[in-house]
């Protein structure tokens, strides 16, 4: 599985990507939202900022792009062969 960074993508691109996946942003354009509520990264219990979001491969799961959240996601969703 290849990871592609969107860290350097323009904010407008990241917002449109969120919208295509059924998410949105708060009125200030800072936090990712779902149904009007901030998306909270369950691994670190913090609201996901648009500038630090990661969309996990093969899913529509949005988390913070910190190493703890990413490692925890892959540990939780590891494929068994």
Short mmCIF file of C-alpha atoms in Angstrom, two decimals:
data_model
loop_
_atom_site.label_atom_id
_atom_site.label_comp_id
_atom_site.label_asym_id
_atom_site.label_seq_id
_atom_site.Cartn_x
_atom_site.Cartn_y
_atom_site.Cartn_z
CA UNK A 1 0.00 0.00 0.00
CA UNK A 2 1.44 3.33 -1.05
CA UNK A 3 0.92 6.46 1.02
CA UNK A 4 0.63 9.77 -0.79
CA UNK A 5 1.09 12.97 1.19
CA UNK A 6 -1.39 15.80 0.78
CA UNK A 7 0.53 17.97 3.25
CA UNK A 8 1.74 20.32 0.51
CA UNK A 9 -1.57 20.38 -1.38
CA UNK A 10 -3.37 23.73 -1.37
CA UNK A 11 -5.99 24.16 1.35
CA UNK A 12 -8.73 24.46 -1.27
CA UNK A 13 -7.79 21.02 -2.62
CA UNK A 14 -7.91 19.47 0.87
CA UNK A 15 -11.31 21.07 1.55
CA UNK A 16 -12.71 19.76 -1.74
CA UNK A 17 -11.29 16.32 -1.00
CA UNK A 18 -13.01 16.32 2.40
CA UNK A 19 -16.27 17.38 0.77
CA UNK A 20 -16.00 14.60 -1.82
CA UNK A 21 -15.73 12.12 1.07
CA UNK A 22 -18.80 13.47 2.88
CA UNK A 23 -16.97 15.77 5.28
CA UNK A 24 -16.75 19.54 5.44
CA UNK A 25 -14.88 22.23 7.38
CA UNK A 26 -15.97 24.51 10.20
CA UNK A 27 -16.92 28.12 9.38
CA UNK A 28 -13.36 29.29 10.12
CA UNK A 29 -11.94 26.66 7.74
CA UNK A 30 -9.69 25.18 10.41
CA UNK A 31 -11.22 21.85 11.49
CA UNK A 32 -12.65 18.93 9.53
CA UNK A 33 -16.32 18.33 10.33
CA UNK A 34 -18.89 15.58 9.80
CA UNK A 35 -22.58 16.42 10.14
CA UNK A 36 -21.60 19.82 11.57
CA UNK A 37 -19.46 18.36 14.37
CA UNK A 38 -15.66 18.39 14.53
CA UNK A 39 -13.98 15.15 13.46
CA UNK A 40 -12.05 13.87 16.46
CA UNK A 41 -9.01 11.63 16.00
CA UNK A 42 -9.86 8.71 18.26
CA UNK A 43 -6.21 7.86 18.85
CA UNK A 44 -5.23 11.22 20.37
CA UNK A 45 -8.70 12.57 21.17
CA UNK A 46 -8.16 15.88 19.36
CA UNK A 47 -10.12 17.62 16.62
CA UNK A 48 -8.54 17.10 13.20
CA UNK A 49 -7.21 20.29 11.62
CA UNK A 50 -7.44 20.57 7.82
CA UNK A 51 -3.72 21.41 7.71
CA UNK A 52 -2.81 18.19 9.61
CA UNK A 53 -5.34 15.72 8.26
CA UNK A 54 -4.56 12.30 6.87
CA UNK A 55 -7.05 10.23 4.89
CA UNK A 56 -6.22 6.61 5.35
CA UNK A 57 -5.70 4.47 2.22
CA UNK A 58 -8.72 2.50 1.05
CA UNK A 59 -11.06 4.30 3.44
CA UNK A 60 -12.78 7.56 4.19
CA UNK A 61 -11.29 7.71 7.69
CA UNK A 62 -9.79 11.10 8.51
CA UNK A 63 -7.23 11.32 11.34
CA UNK A 64 -4.45 13.65 12.43
CA UNK A 65 -1.20 12.99 10.55
CA UNK A 66 0.93 12.46 13.66
CA UNK A 67 3.00 9.25 14.04
CA UNK A 68 0.94 7.91 16.97
CA UNK A 69 -2.37 8.13 15.10
CA UNK A 70 -0.96 6.65 11.90
CA UNK A 71 0.77 3.75 13.67
CA UNK A 72 -2.34 3.09 15.78
CA UNK A 73 -4.56 3.08 12.69
CA UNK A 74 -2.37 0.54 10.90
CA UNK A 75 -2.09 -1.61 14.02
CA UNK A 76 -5.88 -1.61 14.40
CA UNK A 77 -6.56 -2.24 10.71
CA UNK A 78 -3.72 -4.60 9.83
CA UNK A 79 -4.67 -7.16 7.24
CA UNK A 80 -4.36 -10.79 8.16
CA UNK A 81 -3.19 -13.15 5.44
#
